[in-house]
Coordinates of C-alpha atoms and ligand atoms in Angstrom, one line a residue:
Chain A
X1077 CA 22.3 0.0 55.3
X1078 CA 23.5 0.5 51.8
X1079 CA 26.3 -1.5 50.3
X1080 CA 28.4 0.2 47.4
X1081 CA 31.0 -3.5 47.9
X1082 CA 27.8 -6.0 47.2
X1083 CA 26.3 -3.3 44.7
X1084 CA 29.4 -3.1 42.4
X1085 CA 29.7 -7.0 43.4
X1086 CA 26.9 -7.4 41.9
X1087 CA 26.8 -5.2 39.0
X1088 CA 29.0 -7.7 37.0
X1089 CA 27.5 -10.8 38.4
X1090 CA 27.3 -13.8 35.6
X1091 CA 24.1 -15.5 37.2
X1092 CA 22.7 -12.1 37.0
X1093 CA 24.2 -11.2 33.6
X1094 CA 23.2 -14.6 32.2
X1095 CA 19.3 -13.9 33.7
X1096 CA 19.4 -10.5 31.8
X1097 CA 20.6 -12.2 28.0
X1098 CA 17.7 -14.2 28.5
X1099 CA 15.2 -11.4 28.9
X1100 CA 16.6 -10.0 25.9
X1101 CA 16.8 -13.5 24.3
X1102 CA 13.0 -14.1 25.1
X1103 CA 12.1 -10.1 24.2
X1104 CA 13.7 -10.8 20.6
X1105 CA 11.7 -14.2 20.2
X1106 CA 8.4 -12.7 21.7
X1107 CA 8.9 -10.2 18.9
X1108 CA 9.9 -12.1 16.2
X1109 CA 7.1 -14.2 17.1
X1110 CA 4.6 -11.3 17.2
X1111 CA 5.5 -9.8 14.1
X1112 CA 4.4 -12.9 12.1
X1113 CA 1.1 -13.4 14.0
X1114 CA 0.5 -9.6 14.2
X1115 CA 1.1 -9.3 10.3
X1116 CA -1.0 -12.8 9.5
X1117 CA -3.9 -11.2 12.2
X1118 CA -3.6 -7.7 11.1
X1119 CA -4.1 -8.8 7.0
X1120 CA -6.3 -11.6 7.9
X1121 CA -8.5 -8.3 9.6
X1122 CA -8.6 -6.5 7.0
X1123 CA -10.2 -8.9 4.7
X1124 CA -13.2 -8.9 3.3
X1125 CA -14.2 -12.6 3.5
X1126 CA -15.6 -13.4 7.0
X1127 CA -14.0 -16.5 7.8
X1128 CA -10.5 -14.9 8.2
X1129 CA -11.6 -11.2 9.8
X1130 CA -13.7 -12.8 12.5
X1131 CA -10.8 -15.2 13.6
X1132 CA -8.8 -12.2 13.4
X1133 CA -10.6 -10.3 15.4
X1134 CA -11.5 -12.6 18.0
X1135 CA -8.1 -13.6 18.8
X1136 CA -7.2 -9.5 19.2
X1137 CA -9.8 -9.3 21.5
X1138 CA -9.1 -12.2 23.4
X1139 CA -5.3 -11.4 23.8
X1140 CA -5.9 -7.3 24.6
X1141 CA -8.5 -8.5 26.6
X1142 CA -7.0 -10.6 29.1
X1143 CA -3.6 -10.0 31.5
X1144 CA -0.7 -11.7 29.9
X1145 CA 0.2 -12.4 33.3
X1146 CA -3.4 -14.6 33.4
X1147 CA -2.3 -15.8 29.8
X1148 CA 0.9 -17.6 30.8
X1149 CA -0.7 -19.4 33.6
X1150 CA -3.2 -20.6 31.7
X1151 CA -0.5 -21.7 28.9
X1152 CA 1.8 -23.4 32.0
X1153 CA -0.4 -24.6 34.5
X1154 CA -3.9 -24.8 33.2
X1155 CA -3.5 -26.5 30.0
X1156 CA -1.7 -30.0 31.4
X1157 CA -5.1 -30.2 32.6
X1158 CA -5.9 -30.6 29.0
X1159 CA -3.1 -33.1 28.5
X1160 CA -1.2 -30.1 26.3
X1161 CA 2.4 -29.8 28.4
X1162 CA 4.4 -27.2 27.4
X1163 CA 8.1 -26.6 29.2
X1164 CA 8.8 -22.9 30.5
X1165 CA 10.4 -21.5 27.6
X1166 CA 7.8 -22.9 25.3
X1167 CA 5.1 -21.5 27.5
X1168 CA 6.5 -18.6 27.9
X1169 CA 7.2 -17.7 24.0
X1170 CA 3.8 -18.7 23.1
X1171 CA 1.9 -16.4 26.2
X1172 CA 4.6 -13.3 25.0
X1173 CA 4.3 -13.8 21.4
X1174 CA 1.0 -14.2 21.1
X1175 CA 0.2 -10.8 23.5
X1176 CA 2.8 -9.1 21.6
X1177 CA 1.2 -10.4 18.5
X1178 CA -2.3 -9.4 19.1
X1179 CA -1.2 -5.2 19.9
X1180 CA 1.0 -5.3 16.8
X1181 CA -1.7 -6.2 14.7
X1182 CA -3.5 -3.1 15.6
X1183 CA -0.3 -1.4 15.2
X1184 CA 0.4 -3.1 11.4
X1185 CA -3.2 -2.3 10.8
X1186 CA -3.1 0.9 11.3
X1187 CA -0.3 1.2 9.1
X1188 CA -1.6 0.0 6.7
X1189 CA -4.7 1.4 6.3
X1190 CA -2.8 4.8 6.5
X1191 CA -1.3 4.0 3.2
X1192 CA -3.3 6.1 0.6
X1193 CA -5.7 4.1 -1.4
X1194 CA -4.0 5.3 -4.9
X1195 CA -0.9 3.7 -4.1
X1196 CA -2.6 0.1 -3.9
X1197 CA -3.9 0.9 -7.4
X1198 CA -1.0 2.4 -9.1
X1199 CA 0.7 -1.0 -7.9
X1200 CA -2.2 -3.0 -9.7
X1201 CA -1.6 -0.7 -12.6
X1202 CA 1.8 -1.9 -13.0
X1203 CA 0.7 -5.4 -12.7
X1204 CA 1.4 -6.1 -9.4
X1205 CA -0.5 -9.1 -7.4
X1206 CA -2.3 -8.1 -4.6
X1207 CA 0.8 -9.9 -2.7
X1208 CA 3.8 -7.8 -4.6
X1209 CA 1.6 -4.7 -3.6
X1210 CA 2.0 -5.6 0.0
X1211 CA 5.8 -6.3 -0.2
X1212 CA 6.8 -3.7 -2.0
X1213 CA 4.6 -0.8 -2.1
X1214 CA 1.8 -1.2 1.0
X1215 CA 4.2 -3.0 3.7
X1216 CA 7.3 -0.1 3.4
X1217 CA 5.2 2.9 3.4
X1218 CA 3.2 1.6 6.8
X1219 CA 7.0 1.2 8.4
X1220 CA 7.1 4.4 8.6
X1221 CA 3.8 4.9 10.7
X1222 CA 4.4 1.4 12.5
X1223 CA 8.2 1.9 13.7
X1224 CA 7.1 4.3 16.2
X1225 CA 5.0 2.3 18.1
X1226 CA 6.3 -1.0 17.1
X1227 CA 9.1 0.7 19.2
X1228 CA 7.2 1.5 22.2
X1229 CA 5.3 -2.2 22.4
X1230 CA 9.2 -3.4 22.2
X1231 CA 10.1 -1.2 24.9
X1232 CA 7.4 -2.5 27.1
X1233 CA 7.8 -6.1 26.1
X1234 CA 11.3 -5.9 27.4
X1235 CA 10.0 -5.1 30.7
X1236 CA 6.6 -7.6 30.4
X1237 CA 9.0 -10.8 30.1
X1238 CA 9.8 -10.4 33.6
X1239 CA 6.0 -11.4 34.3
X1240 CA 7.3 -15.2 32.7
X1241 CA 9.1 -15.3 36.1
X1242 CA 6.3 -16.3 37.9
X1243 CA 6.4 -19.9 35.3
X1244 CA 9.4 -19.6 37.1
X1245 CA 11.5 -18.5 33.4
X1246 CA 15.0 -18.2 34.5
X1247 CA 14.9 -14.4 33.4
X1248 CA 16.2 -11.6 34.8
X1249 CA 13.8 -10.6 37.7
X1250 CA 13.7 -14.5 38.2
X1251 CA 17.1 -14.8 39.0
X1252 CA 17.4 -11.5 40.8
X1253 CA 14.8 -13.2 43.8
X1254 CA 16.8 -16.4 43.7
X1255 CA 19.9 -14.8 44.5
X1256 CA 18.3 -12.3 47.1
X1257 CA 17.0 -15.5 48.8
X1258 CA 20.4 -16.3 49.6
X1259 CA 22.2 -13.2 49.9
X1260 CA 19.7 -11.1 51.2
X1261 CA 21.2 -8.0 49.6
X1262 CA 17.7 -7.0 48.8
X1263 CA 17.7 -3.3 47.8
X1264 CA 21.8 -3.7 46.2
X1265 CA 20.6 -6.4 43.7
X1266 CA 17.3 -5.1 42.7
X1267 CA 19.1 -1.8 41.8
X1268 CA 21.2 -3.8 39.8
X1269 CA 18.6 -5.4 37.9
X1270 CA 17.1 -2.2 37.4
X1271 CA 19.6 -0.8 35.9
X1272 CA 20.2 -3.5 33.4
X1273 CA 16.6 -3.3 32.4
X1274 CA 17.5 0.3 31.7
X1275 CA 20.4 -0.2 30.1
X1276 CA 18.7 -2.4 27.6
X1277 CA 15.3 0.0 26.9
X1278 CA 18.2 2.8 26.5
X1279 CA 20.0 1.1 23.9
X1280 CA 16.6 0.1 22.2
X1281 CA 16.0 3.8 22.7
X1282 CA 18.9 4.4 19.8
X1283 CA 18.6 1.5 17.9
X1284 CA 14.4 2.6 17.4
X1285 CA 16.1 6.7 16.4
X1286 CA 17.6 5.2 13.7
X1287 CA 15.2 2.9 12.4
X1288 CA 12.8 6.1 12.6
X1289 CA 15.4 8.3 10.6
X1290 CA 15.8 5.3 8.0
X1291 CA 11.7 4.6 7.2
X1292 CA 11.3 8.8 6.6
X1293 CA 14.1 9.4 4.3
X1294 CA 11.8 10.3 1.4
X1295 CA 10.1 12.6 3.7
X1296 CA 13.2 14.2 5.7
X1297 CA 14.5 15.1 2.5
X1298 CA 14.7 18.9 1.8
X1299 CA 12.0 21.1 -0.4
X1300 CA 13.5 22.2 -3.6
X1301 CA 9.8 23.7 -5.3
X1302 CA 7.4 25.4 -3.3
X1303 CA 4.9 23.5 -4.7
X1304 CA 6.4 20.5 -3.0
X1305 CA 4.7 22.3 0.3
X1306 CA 0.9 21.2 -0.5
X1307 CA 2.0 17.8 -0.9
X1308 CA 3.1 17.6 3.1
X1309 CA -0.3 18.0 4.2
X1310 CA -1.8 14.3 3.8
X1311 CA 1.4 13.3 5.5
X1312 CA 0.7 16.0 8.5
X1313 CA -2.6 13.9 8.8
X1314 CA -1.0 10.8 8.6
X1315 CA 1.4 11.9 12.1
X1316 CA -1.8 12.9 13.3
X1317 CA -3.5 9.3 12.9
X1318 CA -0.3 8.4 14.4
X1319 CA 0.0 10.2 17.5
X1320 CA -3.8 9.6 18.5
X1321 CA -3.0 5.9 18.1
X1322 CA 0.2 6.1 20.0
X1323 CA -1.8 7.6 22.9
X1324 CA -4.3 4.2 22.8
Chain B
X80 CA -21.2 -20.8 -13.0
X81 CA -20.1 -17.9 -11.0
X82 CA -20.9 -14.7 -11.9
X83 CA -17.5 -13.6 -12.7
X84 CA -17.4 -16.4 -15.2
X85 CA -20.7 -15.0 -17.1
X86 CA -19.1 -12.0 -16.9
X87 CA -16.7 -13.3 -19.7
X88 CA -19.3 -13.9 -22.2
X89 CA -18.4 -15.9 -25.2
X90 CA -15.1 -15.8 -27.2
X91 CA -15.4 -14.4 -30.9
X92 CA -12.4 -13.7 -33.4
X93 CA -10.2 -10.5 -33.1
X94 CA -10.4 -7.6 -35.9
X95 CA -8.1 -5.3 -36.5
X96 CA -8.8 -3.3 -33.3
X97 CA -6.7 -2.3 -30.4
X98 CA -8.9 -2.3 -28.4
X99 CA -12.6 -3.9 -28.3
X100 CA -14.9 -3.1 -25.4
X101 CA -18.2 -5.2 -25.3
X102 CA -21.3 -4.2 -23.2
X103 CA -19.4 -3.3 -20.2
X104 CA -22.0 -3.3 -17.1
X105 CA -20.6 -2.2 -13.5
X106 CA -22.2 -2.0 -10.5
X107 CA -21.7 -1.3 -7.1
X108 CA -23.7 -2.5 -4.4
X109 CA -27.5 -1.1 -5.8
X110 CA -25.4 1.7 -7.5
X111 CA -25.6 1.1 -11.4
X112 CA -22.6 2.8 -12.7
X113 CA -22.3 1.5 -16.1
X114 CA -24.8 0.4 -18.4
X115 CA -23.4 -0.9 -21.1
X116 CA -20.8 0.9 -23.1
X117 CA -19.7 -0.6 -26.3
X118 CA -16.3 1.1 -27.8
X119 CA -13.7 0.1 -30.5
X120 CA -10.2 1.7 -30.7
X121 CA -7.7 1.1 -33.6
X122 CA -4.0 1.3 -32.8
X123 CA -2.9 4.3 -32.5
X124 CA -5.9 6.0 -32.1
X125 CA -6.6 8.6 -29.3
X126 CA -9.9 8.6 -27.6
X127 CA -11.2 11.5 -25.6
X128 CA -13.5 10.4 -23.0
X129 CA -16.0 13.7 -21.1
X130 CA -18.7 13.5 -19.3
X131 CA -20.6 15.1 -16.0
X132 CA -19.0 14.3 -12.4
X133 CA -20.3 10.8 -11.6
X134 CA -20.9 9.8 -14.9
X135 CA -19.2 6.7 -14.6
X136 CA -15.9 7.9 -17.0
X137 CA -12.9 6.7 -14.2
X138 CA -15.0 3.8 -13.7
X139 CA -15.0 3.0 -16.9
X140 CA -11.1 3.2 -17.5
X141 CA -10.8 1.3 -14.2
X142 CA -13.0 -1.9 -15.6
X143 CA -10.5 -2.0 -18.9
X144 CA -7.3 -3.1 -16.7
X145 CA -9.6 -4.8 -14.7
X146 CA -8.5 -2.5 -11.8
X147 CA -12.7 -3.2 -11.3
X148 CA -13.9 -6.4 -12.1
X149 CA -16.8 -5.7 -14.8
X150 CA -20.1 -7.3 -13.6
X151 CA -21.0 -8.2 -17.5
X152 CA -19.3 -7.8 -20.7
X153 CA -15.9 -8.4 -21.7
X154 CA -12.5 -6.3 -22.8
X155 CA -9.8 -7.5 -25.4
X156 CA -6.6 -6.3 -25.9
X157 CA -5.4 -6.6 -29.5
X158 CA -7.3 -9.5 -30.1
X159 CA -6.2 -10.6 -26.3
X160 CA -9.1 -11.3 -23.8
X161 CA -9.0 -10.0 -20.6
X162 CA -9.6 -11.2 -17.2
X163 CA -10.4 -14.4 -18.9
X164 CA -9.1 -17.4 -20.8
X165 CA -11.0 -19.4 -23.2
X166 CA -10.4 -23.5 -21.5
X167 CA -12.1 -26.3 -23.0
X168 CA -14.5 -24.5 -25.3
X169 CA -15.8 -22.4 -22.0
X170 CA -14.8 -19.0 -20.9
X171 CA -13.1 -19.1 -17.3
X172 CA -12.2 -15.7 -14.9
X173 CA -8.4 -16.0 -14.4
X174 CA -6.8 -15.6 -11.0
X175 CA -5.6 -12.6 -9.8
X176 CA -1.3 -13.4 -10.6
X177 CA -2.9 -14.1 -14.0
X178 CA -5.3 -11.0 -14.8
X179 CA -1.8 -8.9 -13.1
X180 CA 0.2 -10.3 -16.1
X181 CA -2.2 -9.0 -18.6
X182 CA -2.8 -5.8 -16.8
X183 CA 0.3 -4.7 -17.9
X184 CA -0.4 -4.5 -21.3
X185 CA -2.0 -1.3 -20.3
X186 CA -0.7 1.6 -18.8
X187 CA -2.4 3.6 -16.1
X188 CA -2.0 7.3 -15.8
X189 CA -4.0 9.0 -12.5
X190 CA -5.4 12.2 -10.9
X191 CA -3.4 12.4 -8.1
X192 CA -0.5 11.0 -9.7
X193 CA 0.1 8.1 -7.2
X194 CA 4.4 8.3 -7.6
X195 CA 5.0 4.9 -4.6
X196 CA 5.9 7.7 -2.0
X197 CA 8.9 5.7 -0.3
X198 CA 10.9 5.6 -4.0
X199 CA 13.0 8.0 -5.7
X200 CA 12.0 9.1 -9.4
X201 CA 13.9 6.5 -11.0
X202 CA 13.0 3.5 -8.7
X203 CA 9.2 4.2 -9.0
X204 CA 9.8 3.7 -13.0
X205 CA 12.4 0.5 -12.6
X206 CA 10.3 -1.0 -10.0
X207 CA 7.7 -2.7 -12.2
X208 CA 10.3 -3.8 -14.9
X209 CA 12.4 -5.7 -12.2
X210 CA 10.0 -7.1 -10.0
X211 CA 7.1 -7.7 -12.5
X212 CA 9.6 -8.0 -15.7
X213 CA 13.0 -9.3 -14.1
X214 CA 14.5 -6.9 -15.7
X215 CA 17.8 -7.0 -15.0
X216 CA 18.8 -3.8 -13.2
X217 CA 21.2 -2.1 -15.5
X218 CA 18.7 -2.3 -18.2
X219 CA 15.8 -1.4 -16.2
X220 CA 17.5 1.9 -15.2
X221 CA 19.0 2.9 -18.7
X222 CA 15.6 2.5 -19.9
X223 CA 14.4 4.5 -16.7
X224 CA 16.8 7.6 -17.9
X225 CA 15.8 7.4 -21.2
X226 CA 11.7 7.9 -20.3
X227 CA 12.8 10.9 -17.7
X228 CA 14.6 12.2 -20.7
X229 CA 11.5 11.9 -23.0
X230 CA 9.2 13.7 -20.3
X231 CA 12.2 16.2 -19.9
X232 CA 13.0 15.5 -16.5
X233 CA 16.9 13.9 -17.0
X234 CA 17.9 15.8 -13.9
X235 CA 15.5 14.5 -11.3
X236 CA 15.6 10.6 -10.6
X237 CA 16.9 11.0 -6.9
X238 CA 14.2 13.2 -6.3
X239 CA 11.3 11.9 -3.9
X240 CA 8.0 12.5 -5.1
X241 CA 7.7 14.8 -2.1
X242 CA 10.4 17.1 -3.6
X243 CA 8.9 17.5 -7.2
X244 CA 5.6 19.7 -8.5
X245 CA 2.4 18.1 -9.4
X246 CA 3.7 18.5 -12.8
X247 CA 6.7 16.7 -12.6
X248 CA 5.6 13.8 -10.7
X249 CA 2.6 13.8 -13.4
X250 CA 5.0 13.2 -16.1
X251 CA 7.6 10.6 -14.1
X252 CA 4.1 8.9 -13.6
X253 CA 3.7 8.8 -17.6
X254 CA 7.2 7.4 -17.9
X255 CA 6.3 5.2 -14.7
X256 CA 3.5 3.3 -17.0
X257 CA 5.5 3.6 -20.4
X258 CA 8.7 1.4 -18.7
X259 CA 6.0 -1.4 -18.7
X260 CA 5.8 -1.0 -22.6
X261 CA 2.1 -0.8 -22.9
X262 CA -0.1 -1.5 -25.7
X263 CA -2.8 1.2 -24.8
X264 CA -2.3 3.9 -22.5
X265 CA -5.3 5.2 -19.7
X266 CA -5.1 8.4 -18.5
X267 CA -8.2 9.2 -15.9
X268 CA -7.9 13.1 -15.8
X269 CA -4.1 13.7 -15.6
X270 CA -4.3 17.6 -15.6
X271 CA -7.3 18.1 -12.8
X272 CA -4.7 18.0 -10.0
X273 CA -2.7 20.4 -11.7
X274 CA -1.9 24.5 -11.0
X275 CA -2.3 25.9 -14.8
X276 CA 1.2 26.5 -15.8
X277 CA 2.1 23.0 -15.3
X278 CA -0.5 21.8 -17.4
X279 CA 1.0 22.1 -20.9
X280 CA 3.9 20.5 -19.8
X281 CA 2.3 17.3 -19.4
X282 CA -0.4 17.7 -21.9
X283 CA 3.1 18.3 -24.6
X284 CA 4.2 14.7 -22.9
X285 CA 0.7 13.4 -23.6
X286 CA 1.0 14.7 -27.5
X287 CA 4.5 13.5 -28.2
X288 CA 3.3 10.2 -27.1
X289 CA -0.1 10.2 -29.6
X290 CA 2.4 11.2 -32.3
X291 CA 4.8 8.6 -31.7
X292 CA 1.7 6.3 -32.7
X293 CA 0.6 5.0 -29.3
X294 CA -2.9 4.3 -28.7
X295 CA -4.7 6.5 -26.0
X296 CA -7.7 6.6 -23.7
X297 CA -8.0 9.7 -22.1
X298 CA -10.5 11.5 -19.6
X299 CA -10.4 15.0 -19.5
X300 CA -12.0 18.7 -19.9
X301 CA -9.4 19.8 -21.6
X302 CA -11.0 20.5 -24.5
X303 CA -7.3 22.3 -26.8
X304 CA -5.4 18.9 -26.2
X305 CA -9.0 17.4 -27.4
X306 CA -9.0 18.8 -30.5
X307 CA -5.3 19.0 -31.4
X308 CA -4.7 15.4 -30.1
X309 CA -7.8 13.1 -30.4
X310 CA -9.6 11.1 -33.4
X311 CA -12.6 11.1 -31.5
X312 CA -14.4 12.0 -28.6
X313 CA -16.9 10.6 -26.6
X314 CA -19.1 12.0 -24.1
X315 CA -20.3 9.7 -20.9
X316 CA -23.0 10.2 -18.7
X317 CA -25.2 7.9 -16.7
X318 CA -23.1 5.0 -17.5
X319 CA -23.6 5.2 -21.0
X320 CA -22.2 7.0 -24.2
X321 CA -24.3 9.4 -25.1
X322 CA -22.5 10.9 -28.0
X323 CA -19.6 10.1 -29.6
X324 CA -17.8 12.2 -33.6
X325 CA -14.1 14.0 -34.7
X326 CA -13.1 16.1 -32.1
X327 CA -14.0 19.0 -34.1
X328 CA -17.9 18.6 -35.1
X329 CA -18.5 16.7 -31.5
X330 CA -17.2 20.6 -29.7
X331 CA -18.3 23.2 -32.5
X332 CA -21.6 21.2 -33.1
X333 CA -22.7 18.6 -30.7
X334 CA -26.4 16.5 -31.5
X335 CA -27.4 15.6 -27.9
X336 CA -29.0 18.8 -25.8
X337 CA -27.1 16.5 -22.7
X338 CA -23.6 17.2 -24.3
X339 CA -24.1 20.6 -25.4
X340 CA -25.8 21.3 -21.7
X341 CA -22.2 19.7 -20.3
X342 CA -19.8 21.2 -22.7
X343 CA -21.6 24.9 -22.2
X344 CA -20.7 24.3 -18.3
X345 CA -17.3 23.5 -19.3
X346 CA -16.5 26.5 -21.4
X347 CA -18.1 28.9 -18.7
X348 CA -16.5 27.4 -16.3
X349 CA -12.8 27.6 -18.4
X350 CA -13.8 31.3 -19.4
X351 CA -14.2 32.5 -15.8
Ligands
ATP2801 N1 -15.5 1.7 -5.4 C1 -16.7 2.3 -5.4 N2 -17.7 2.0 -4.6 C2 -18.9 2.5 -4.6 N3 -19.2 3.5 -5.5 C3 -18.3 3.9 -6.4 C4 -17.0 3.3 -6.4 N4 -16.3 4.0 -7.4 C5 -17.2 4.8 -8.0 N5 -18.4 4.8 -7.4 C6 -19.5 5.6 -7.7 O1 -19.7 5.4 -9.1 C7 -20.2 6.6 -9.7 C8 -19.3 7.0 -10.9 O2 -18.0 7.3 -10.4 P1 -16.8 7.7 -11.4 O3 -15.7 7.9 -10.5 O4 -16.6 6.6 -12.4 O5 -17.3 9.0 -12.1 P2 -16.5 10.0 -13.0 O6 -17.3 10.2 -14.2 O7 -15.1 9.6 -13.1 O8 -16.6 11.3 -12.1 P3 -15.5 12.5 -11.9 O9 -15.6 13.4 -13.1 O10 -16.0 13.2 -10.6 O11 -14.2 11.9 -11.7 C9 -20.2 7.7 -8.6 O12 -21.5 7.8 -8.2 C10 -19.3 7.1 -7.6 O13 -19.7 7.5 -6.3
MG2802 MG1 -13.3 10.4 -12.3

């Protein structure tokens, strides 16, 4: 039988609560984490000298490769064996991040190499270093292309931390199976975990609008020459590039 | 020594030249694109680069920033070296946060204009000055309004590059490379991109700017602004010059059957 009592019980529950902050917590981290190997992995790719593409490229493979699930066991329980010991949270941020690091590369990539060519060199021209160009010409123009799915990797990381239950991270879903252990309100507190993984992608939902909105301005803004129209088209190819990569 | 470093050459003293080009030799991969171009340009003057498709002339514009990294030969910029530095007696290639410094002595003008796409008019002229220059802001834009005035385009620095013609985002490219203060200005066929009755608008940019003294490297076909604007012209193909004169005797009367064969397609092609 269904219990509305237990269900709104639980649906401000602090153990509960608490387990959902550090999904979120660990989300952020993973991504925070991700962002600098993903941007280190994704320029390191795109060089020309060997010994940094091939590490790149190795470590892309490896991670996209292999179930994160499989990674953080490895991470936890495999490499003691090894005499490395990492606690839970450790383990866990290093298996996430590095996963989540690995895809954004691909993503940042992308981005990157959807910049036109002539803007790297009119940044030379100016006498820009090849790091300056990056900063402030390459990196913002690829934020545009990399927001969307930057967006969609966050989305599903949210929802991946719960594998870092199983290293027994006292997550959400982790704490959702300790407390059904002893209250046995099975299908009441999964709901409500479910909902508070919802409530979070929802709100990231928003939060990604905006940030989409705020990396097109100097496209959304309106036409005032006709001749402005011919100019759209590389950028029509550009969504194009986009979408196909979104649907990797 | 690497080869980058023989591609300096040996130091010599400076003349009274802008700019002195020495033996410039580029290649790509097997592709020889230039082989060995020698040129001299005194301040001020205008120089009117033409040549077949291929020939080697954006190439050749590219090696003088050092946008390409000449395989042999060397450029100096009133009396300046570049992409080099003379240390203990031997010629060394600079880094690249050095060669950027001396790039800007130069200003770059492009095809397909190449406005930075996420910046408003006015920030794609301030950005150099304050990030490369440190500028300080308030400076960097009333110098900013005063180049959009000079390529008549006051009224546009919130305007994207997205919003504005090919015309207009020519000439805020112009004022783009002019808030750097540049000693010699590049222009690699700034009217090709163009629908005709935008054309004279920058081309009347290009001539204000040859009469206010500065000097000027341009590739382009069009042959009027040639001969009102430029102290000589020189014809590139193969990777070489092949002729060079005045404007004037080089169009009416060229020597080399190569340039009149080109300049023939040129005119047929303009008249049609
Ligand atoms: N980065 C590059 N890598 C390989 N080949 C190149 C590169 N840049 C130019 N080339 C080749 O060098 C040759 C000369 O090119 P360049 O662009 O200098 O000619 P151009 O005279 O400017 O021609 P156009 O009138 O078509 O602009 C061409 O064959 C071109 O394909
Ligand atoms: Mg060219």
């Amino acid at each position: 039988m269904w219990d509305w009592g237990a269900f709104f019980h639980y649906l401000h529950n602090t153990y509960l609560l608490t387990g959902a902050g550090v999904t979120l917590a660990l989300s952020l981290a993973s991504l925070a984490i991700g962002l600098c190997c993903g941007t280190l992995a994704a320029l390191m790719r795109m060089s020309r000298n060997p010994l940094l593409s091939k590490p790149a490229a190795f470590y892309i493979w490896l991670m996209r490769g292999t179930p994160v699930l499989v990674q953080l066991i490895i991470i936890y329980t495999g490499l003691p064996q090894l005499g490395i010991r990492l606690n839970v949270i450790e383990s866990s941020l290093i298996g996430l991040g590095l996963n989540e690091g690995a895809y954004l590369a691909e993503i940042i990539r992308a981005g990157i190499l959807a910049v036109p060519r002539g803007q790297f060199e009119a940044a030379r021209s100016v006498g820009m270093t090849h790091a300056m160009t990056m900063r402030i010409i390459v990196l913002p123009q690829a934020m545009r292309i990399i927001i969307p799915p930057l967006g969609n990797t966050f989305n599903s990381l949210l929802k991946t931390t719960s594998l870092a239950s199983v290293i027994s991270m006292e997550e959400l879903l982790r704490r959702t199976e300790v407390l059904i252990q002893v209250q046995f309100k099975v299908l009441e507190i999964f709901i409500v975990a479910a909902l508070y993984y919802l409530v979070m992608t929802t709100i990231w939902g928003f939060i990604q609008e905006r940030l989409e909105a705020h990396f097109s301005r100097s496209h959304a803004a309106p036409k005032d020459e006709a001749g402005a129209e011919a100019a759209l088209q590389p950028n029509a190819r550009i969504e194009k590039v986009l979408l196909s990569h979104d649907a990797q | 020594m690497t080869r980058s470093d023989a591609a300096c050459g040996t130091a010599n003293g400076s003349g009274p030249w802008m700019l002195e080009i020495e033996n410039i030799h580029k290649r790509f991969g097997p592709l020889t694109v230039l082989r060995g171009i020698d040129m001299r340009v005194a301040k001020g003057e205008v120089v009117v680069i033409v040549g077949p498709s291929g020939g080697g002339k954006s190439t050749f514009l590219r090696t003088l920033n050092h946008l390409e990294k000449p395989d042999e030969g060397r450029v100096k910029v009133d009396g300046q070296l570049i992409g080099c530095e003379e240390r203990n007696g031997r010629l060394v290639a600079l880094p690249d946060s050095r060669v950027a410094v001396q790039r800007r002595q130069f200003g770059m003008v492009f095809q397909q204009f190449n406005l930075f796409a996420h910046m408003t008019a006015l920030e794609n002229i301030t950005a150099a000055p304050i990030k490369v220059l440190k500028v300080p802001r308030e400076e960097a834009v009333a110098e900013a309004r005063r180049l959009l005035a000079l390529v008549g385009l006051p009224d546009k620095e919130k305007a994207y590059p997205e919003q504005l013609s090919g015309g207009q985002q020519q000439r805020i490219a112009i004022a783009r490379a002019l808030a750097l203060k540049p000693k010699v200005m590049l222009f690699d066929e700034p009217t090709s991109a163009l629908d005709p009755e935008m054309v004279s608008d920058v081309l009347k940019v290009m001539l204000d700017l040859s009469e206010g003294g500065m000097t000027m490297v341009v590739v382009t076909h069009e042959i009027g602004f040639a001969r009102m604007a430029a102290d000589r012209a020189v014809l590139i193909d193969g990777g070489v010059i092949v002729e060079e004169g005045p404007p004037d005797a080089f169009f009416a009367n060229p020597q080399h059957e190569r340039t009149r064969k080109f300049l023939s397609k040129v005119l047929d092609h303009r008249a049609t």
